[in-house]
PDB file of C-alpha atoms in Angstrom:
ATOM      1  CA  MET A 160     -33.207 188.502 200.150  1.00 91.00           C
ATOM      2  CA  ASN A 161     -35.308 191.755 201.482  1.00 96.00           C
ATOM      3  CA  TRP A 162     -32.621 192.320 203.995  1.00 97.00           C
ATOM      4  CA  LEU A 163     -30.230 191.882 201.064  1.00 97.00           C
ATOM      5  CA  ILE A 164     -31.194 194.923 199.262  1.00 97.00           C
ATOM      6  CA  VAL A 165     -31.488 197.092 202.257  1.00 98.00           C
ATOM      7  CA  LEU A 166     -28.014 196.363 202.959  1.00 98.00           C
ATOM      8  CA  LEU A 167     -26.925 196.756 199.176  1.00 98.00           C
ATOM      9  CA  MET A 168     -29.294 200.396 198.834  1.00 98.00           C
ATOM     10  CA  ALA A 169     -27.496 201.680 201.116  1.00 98.00           C
ATOM     11  CA  ALA A 170     -23.984 201.802 200.054  1.00 97.00           C
ATOM     12  CA  VAL A 171     -25.415 202.954 196.933  1.00 96.00           C
ATOM     13  CA  PRO A 172     -24.172 206.764 196.649  1.00 92.00           C
ATOM     14  CA  LEU A 173     -27.099 208.915 196.760  1.00 90.00           C
ATOM     15  CA  ILE A 174     -29.094 206.413 198.366  1.00 95.00           C
ATOM     16  CA  GLU A 175     -27.569 205.690 200.724  1.00 97.00           C
ATOM     17  CA  GLN A 176     -29.161 204.964 204.245  1.00 98.00           C
ATOM     18  CA  LYS A 177     -31.738 207.941 203.491  1.00 97.00           C
ATOM     19  CA  GLY A 178     -33.101 205.120 200.983  1.00 97.00           C
ATOM     20  CA  ALA A 179     -32.556 202.266 202.312  1.00 98.00           C
ATOM     21  CA  ILE A 180     -34.425 202.805 205.625  1.00 98.00           C
ATOM     22  CA  PRO A 181     -38.170 204.203 204.285  1.00 97.00           C
ATOM     23  CA  VAL A 182     -37.592 200.969 201.750  1.00 97.00           C
ATOM     24  CA  GLY A 183     -36.615 198.139 204.300  1.00 98.00           C
ATOM     25  CA  LEU A 184     -39.401 200.412 206.652  1.00 97.00           C
ATOM     26  CA  TYR A 185     -42.771 200.091 204.922  1.00 96.00           C
ATOM     27  CA  THR A 186     -41.264 198.589 201.678  1.00 96.00           C
ATOM     28  CA  TYR A 187     -40.229 195.110 203.207  1.00 97.00           C
ATOM     29  CA  ASN A 188     -41.567 195.707 206.990  1.00 96.00           C
ATOM     30  CA  ILE A 189     -38.822 195.102 208.523  1.00 97.00           C
ATOM     31  CA  ASN A 190     -38.475 195.472 212.046  1.00 97.00           C
ATOM     32  CA  PRO A 191     -36.596 198.509 212.727  1.00 97.00           C
ATOM     33  CA  MET A 192     -33.216 197.594 214.044  1.00 98.00           C
ATOM     34  CA  ALA A 193     -32.864 195.369 211.591  1.00 98.00           C
ATOM     35  CA  VAL A 194     -32.829 198.172 208.638  1.00 98.00           C
ATOM     36  CA  PHE A 195     -30.994 200.548 210.805  1.00 98.00           C
ATOM     37  CA  LEU A 196     -28.216 197.643 211.859  1.00 98.00           C
ATOM     38  CA  LEU A 197     -28.249 196.683 208.469  1.00 98.00           C
ATOM     39  CA  SER A 198     -28.138 199.985 207.118  1.00 98.00           C
ATOM     40  CA  PHE A 199     -25.447 200.914 208.963  1.00 98.00           C
ATOM     41  CA  ILE A 200     -23.412 198.842 207.500  1.00 98.00           C
ATOM     42  CA  GLY A 201     -24.133 198.422 204.088  1.00 98.00           C
ATOM     43  CA  SER A 202     -23.306 202.240 204.143  1.00 98.00           C
ATOM     44  CA  LEU A 203     -19.877 201.847 205.146  1.00 98.00           C
ATOM     45  CA  LEU A 204     -19.111 199.175 202.254  1.00 98.00           C
ATOM     46  CA  PRO A 205     -17.273 201.820 200.604  1.00 97.00           C
ATOM     47  CA  VAL A 206     -15.601 203.510 202.331  1.00 98.00           C
ATOM     48  CA  PRO A 207     -12.420 202.202 202.282  1.00 97.00           C
ATOM     49  CA  PHE A 208     -12.754 201.365 198.304  1.00 96.00           C
ATOM     50  CA  VAL A 209     -13.464 205.131 198.308  1.00 96.00           C
ATOM     51  CA  LEU A 210     -11.007 206.632 200.739  1.00 96.00           C
ATOM     52  CA  ILE A 211      -8.477 204.349 198.700  1.00 95.00           C
ATOM     53  CA  PHE A 212      -9.337 204.836 195.312  1.00 95.00           C
ATOM     54  CA  PHE A 213     -11.225 207.814 194.732  1.00 90.00           C
ATOM     55  CA  ASN A 214      -8.069 210.318 193.841  1.00 88.00           C
ATOM     56  CA  LYS A 215      -7.038 207.912 190.817  1.00 90.00           C
ATOM     57  CA  ILE A 216     -10.561 207.750 189.860  1.00 88.00           C
ATOM     58  CA  PHE A 217     -11.544 211.295 189.634  1.00 86.00           C
ATOM     59  CA  ILE A 218      -8.431 211.815 187.568  1.00 87.00           C
ATOM     60  CA  TRP A 219      -9.191 209.551 185.458  1.00 89.00           C
ATOM     61  CA  LEU A 220     -12.847 211.015 185.051  1.00 84.00           C
ATOM     62  CA  GLY A 221     -11.586 214.658 184.293  1.00 87.00           C
ATOM     63  CA  LYS A 222      -9.616 213.284 180.996  1.00 89.00           C
ATOM     64  CA  TYR A 223     -12.852 212.843 179.240  1.00 90.00           C
ATOM     65  CA  LYS A 224     -15.205 214.797 177.865  1.00 89.00           C
ATOM     66  CA  PHE A 225     -18.362 212.503 178.777  1.00 90.00           C
ATOM     67  CA  PHE A 226     -17.474 212.510 182.580  1.00 86.00           C
ATOM     68  CA  SER A 227     -17.423 216.469 182.611  1.00 87.00           C
ATOM     69  CA  GLY A 228     -20.543 216.253 184.023  1.00 87.00           C
ATOM     70  CA  ILE A 229     -19.446 214.230 186.935  1.00 82.00           C
ATOM     71  CA  TYR A 230     -16.116 215.730 187.446  1.00 86.00           C
ATOM     72  CA  ASN A 231     -17.084 218.925 187.857  1.00 87.00           C
ATOM     73  CA  LEU A 232     -20.324 218.533 190.408  1.00 83.00           C
ATOM     74  CA  ILE A 233     -17.736 216.741 192.109  1.00 80.00           C
ATOM     75  CA  ASP A 234     -15.128 219.583 191.825  1.00 83.00           C
ATOM     76  CA  ARG A 235     -17.939 221.736 193.200  1.00 84.00           C
ATOM     77  CA  LYS A 236     -19.061 219.986 196.125  1.00 76.00           C
ATOM     78  CA  ILE A 237     -15.511 219.083 197.302  1.00 77.00           C
ATOM     79  CA  SER A 238     -13.894 222.607 196.286  1.00 79.00           C
ATOM     80  CA  LYS A 239     -17.510 224.384 197.984  1.00 79.00           C
ATOM     81  CA  ASN A 240     -17.011 222.581 201.269  1.00 71.00           C
ATOM     82  CA  LYS A 241     -12.395 222.240 201.583  1.00 77.00           C
ATOM     83  CA  SER A 242     -11.246 225.339 203.659  1.00 78.00           C
ATOM     84  CA  LYS A 243     -14.227 223.618 206.064  1.00 73.00           C
ATOM     85  CA  PHE A 244     -12.877 220.613 206.158  1.00 76.00           C
ATOM     86  CA  GLU A 245      -9.513 222.020 206.440  1.00 76.00           C
ATOM     87  CA  LYS A 246      -9.933 224.417 209.106  1.00 79.00           C
ATOM     88  CA  PHE A 247     -12.610 221.295 211.043  1.00 86.00           C
ATOM     89  CA  GLU A 248     -11.435 218.554 210.137  1.00 88.00           C
ATOM     90  CA  ALA A 249     -12.923 215.239 211.652  1.00 92.00           C
ATOM     91  CA  ILE A 250     -16.076 217.101 213.346  1.00 94.00           C
ATOM     92  CA  ALA A 251     -16.893 218.394 209.659  1.00 91.00           C
ATOM     93  CA  LEU A 252     -16.123 215.493 208.224  1.00 93.00           C
ATOM     94  CA  ILE A 253     -18.874 213.577 210.746  1.00 96.00           C
ATOM     95  CA  THR A 254     -21.807 216.264 210.388  1.00 95.00           C
ATOM     96  CA  PHE A 255     -21.526 216.403 206.900  1.00 93.00           C
ATOM     97  CA  ILE A 256     -22.174 212.208 206.647  1.00 96.00           C
ATOM     98  CA  ALA A 257     -24.902 212.579 209.996  1.00 98.00           C
ATOM     99  CA  ILE A 258     -26.361 215.045 207.494  1.00 96.00           C
ATOM    100  CA  PRO A 259     -29.488 213.131 205.713  1.00 96.00           C
ATOM    101  CA  LEU A 260     -29.671 215.736 203.049  1.00 93.00           C
ATOM    102  CA  PRO A 261     -29.061 215.083 198.994  1.00 89.00           C
ATOM    103  CA  THR A 262     -25.317 214.484 198.165  1.00 85.00           C
ATOM    104  CA  THR A 263     -24.028 214.671 201.922  1.00 91.00           C
ATOM    105  CA  GLY A 264     -23.419 211.276 203.014  1.00 94.00           C
ATOM    106  CA  VAL A 265     -20.552 208.812 202.802  1.00 97.00           C
ATOM    107  CA  TRP A 266     -19.796 208.600 199.573  1.00 93.00           C
ATOM    108  CA  THR A 267     -19.200 212.362 199.756  1.00 89.00           C
ATOM    109  CA  GLY A 268     -18.094 212.309 203.054  1.00 92.00           C
ATOM    110  CA  THR A 269     -15.517 210.087 202.178  1.00 94.00           C
ATOM    111  CA  ALA A 270     -14.338 211.357 198.931  1.00 89.00           C
ATOM    112  CA  ILE A 271     -13.718 214.299 200.606  1.00 87.00           C
ATOM    113  CA  ALA A 272     -11.448 213.334 202.479  1.00 91.00           C
ATOM    114  CA  ALA A 273      -9.244 211.230 199.932  1.00 91.00           C
ATOM    115  CA  PHE A 274      -9.149 214.754 198.492  1.00 86.00           C
ATOM    116  CA  LEU A 275      -7.815 216.730 201.415  1.00 86.00           C
ATOM    117  CA  LYS A 276      -5.710 213.005 201.694  1.00 86.00           C
ATOM    118  CA  LEU A 277      -6.954 213.017 205.356  1.00 90.00           C
ATOM    119  CA  ASP A 278      -5.784 209.849 207.829  1.00 92.00           C
ATOM    120  CA  PHE A 279      -7.405 207.369 207.069  1.00 95.00           C
ATOM    121  CA  LYS A 280      -8.306 206.009 210.215  1.00 96.00           C
ATOM    122  CA  LYS A 281      -9.619 209.311 211.686  1.00 94.00           C
ATOM    123  CA  SER A 282     -11.438 209.704 207.862  1.00 96.00           C
ATOM    124  CA  VAL A 283     -13.171 205.427 208.131  1.00 97.00           C
ATOM    125  CA  MET A 284     -13.740 206.757 212.605  1.00 97.00           C
ATOM    126  CA  CYS A 285     -15.829 209.815 211.634  1.00 97.00           C
ATOM    127  CA  ALA A 286     -17.222 208.004 208.528  1.00 98.00           C
ATOM    128  CA  VAL A 287     -18.555 205.230 210.921  1.00 98.00           C
ATOM    129  CA  ILE A 288     -19.482 207.901 213.823  1.00 98.00           C
ATOM    130  CA  GLY A 289     -21.537 210.074 210.883  1.00 98.00           C
ATOM    131  CA  SER A 290     -22.884 207.238 209.216  1.00 98.00           C
ATOM    132  CA  PHE A 291     -24.552 205.895 212.692  1.00 98.00           C
ATOM    133  CA  ILE A 292     -25.702 209.460 213.683  1.00 98.00           C
ATOM    134  CA  CYS A 293     -27.382 209.686 209.679  1.00 98.00           C
ATOM    135  CA  GLY A 294     -29.236 206.417 210.863  1.00 98.00           C
ATOM    136  CA  LEU A 295     -30.951 207.121 213.612  1.00 98.00           C
ATOM    137  CA  ILE A 296     -31.792 210.632 211.954  1.00 98.00           C
ATOM    138  CA  VAL A 297     -33.179 209.000 209.317  1.00 98.00           C
ATOM    139  CA  THR A 298     -34.853 206.165 211.280  1.00 98.00           C
ATOM    140  CA  GLY A 299     -35.896 207.899 213.919  1.00 97.00           C
ATOM    141  CA  ILE A 300     -37.841 210.816 210.832  1.00 97.00           C
ATOM    142  CA  SER A 301     -39.319 207.167 209.448  1.00 96.00           C
ATOM    143  CA  LEU A 302     -40.882 206.151 212.260  1.00 96.00           C
ATOM    144  CA  ALA A 303     -41.742 209.498 213.546  1.00 95.00           C
ATOM    145  CA  VAL A 304     -43.736 210.929 210.170  1.00 92.00           C
ATOM    146  CA  PRO A 305     -46.383 208.275 209.535  1.00 89.00           C
ATOM    147  CA  ALA A 306     -46.650 208.342 213.759  1.00 85.00           C
ATOM    148  CA  PHE A 307     -47.732 211.607 213.436  1.00 85.00           C
ATOM    149  CA  PHE A 308     -50.244 211.613 210.498  1.00 85.00           C
ATOM    150  CA  LYS A 309     -52.130 208.735 212.231  1.00 81.00           C
ATOM    151  CA  ILE A 310     -52.430 211.549 215.329  1.00 73.00           C
ATOM    152  CA  LEU A 311     -53.785 213.957 213.228  1.00 62.00           C
TER     153      LEU A 311
END
């Protein structure tokens, strides 16, 4: 059951692999390779849905004042990065998804790809590569930091 929690956590916006991997490693004591694979698969679950439905949902959100906060946040994030994505497309998308910082990741990256109407297959492949790199980074940091402090 703990593996399912890690898998589903990785599919949640903002939490994604950045939260699922440390929880899997240190809350549930799951093997690092298993945590990496679960979080990788989980992070990719929303990709096709975001690519297909994002623009429709985004337009719908923009119609209601109640959602203006989230609408404006998304709009600012996309507008801020639009020129980079249009110029470097695949590399920019992979890098944006791979960097494990707040508001970066699969959800935001695929939302930007959908907003810019990038090729579906190319966007999915960029999400896979970016998520894989992010998982490696977060797993490495999650294992290295506690090991480093044990040395001190």
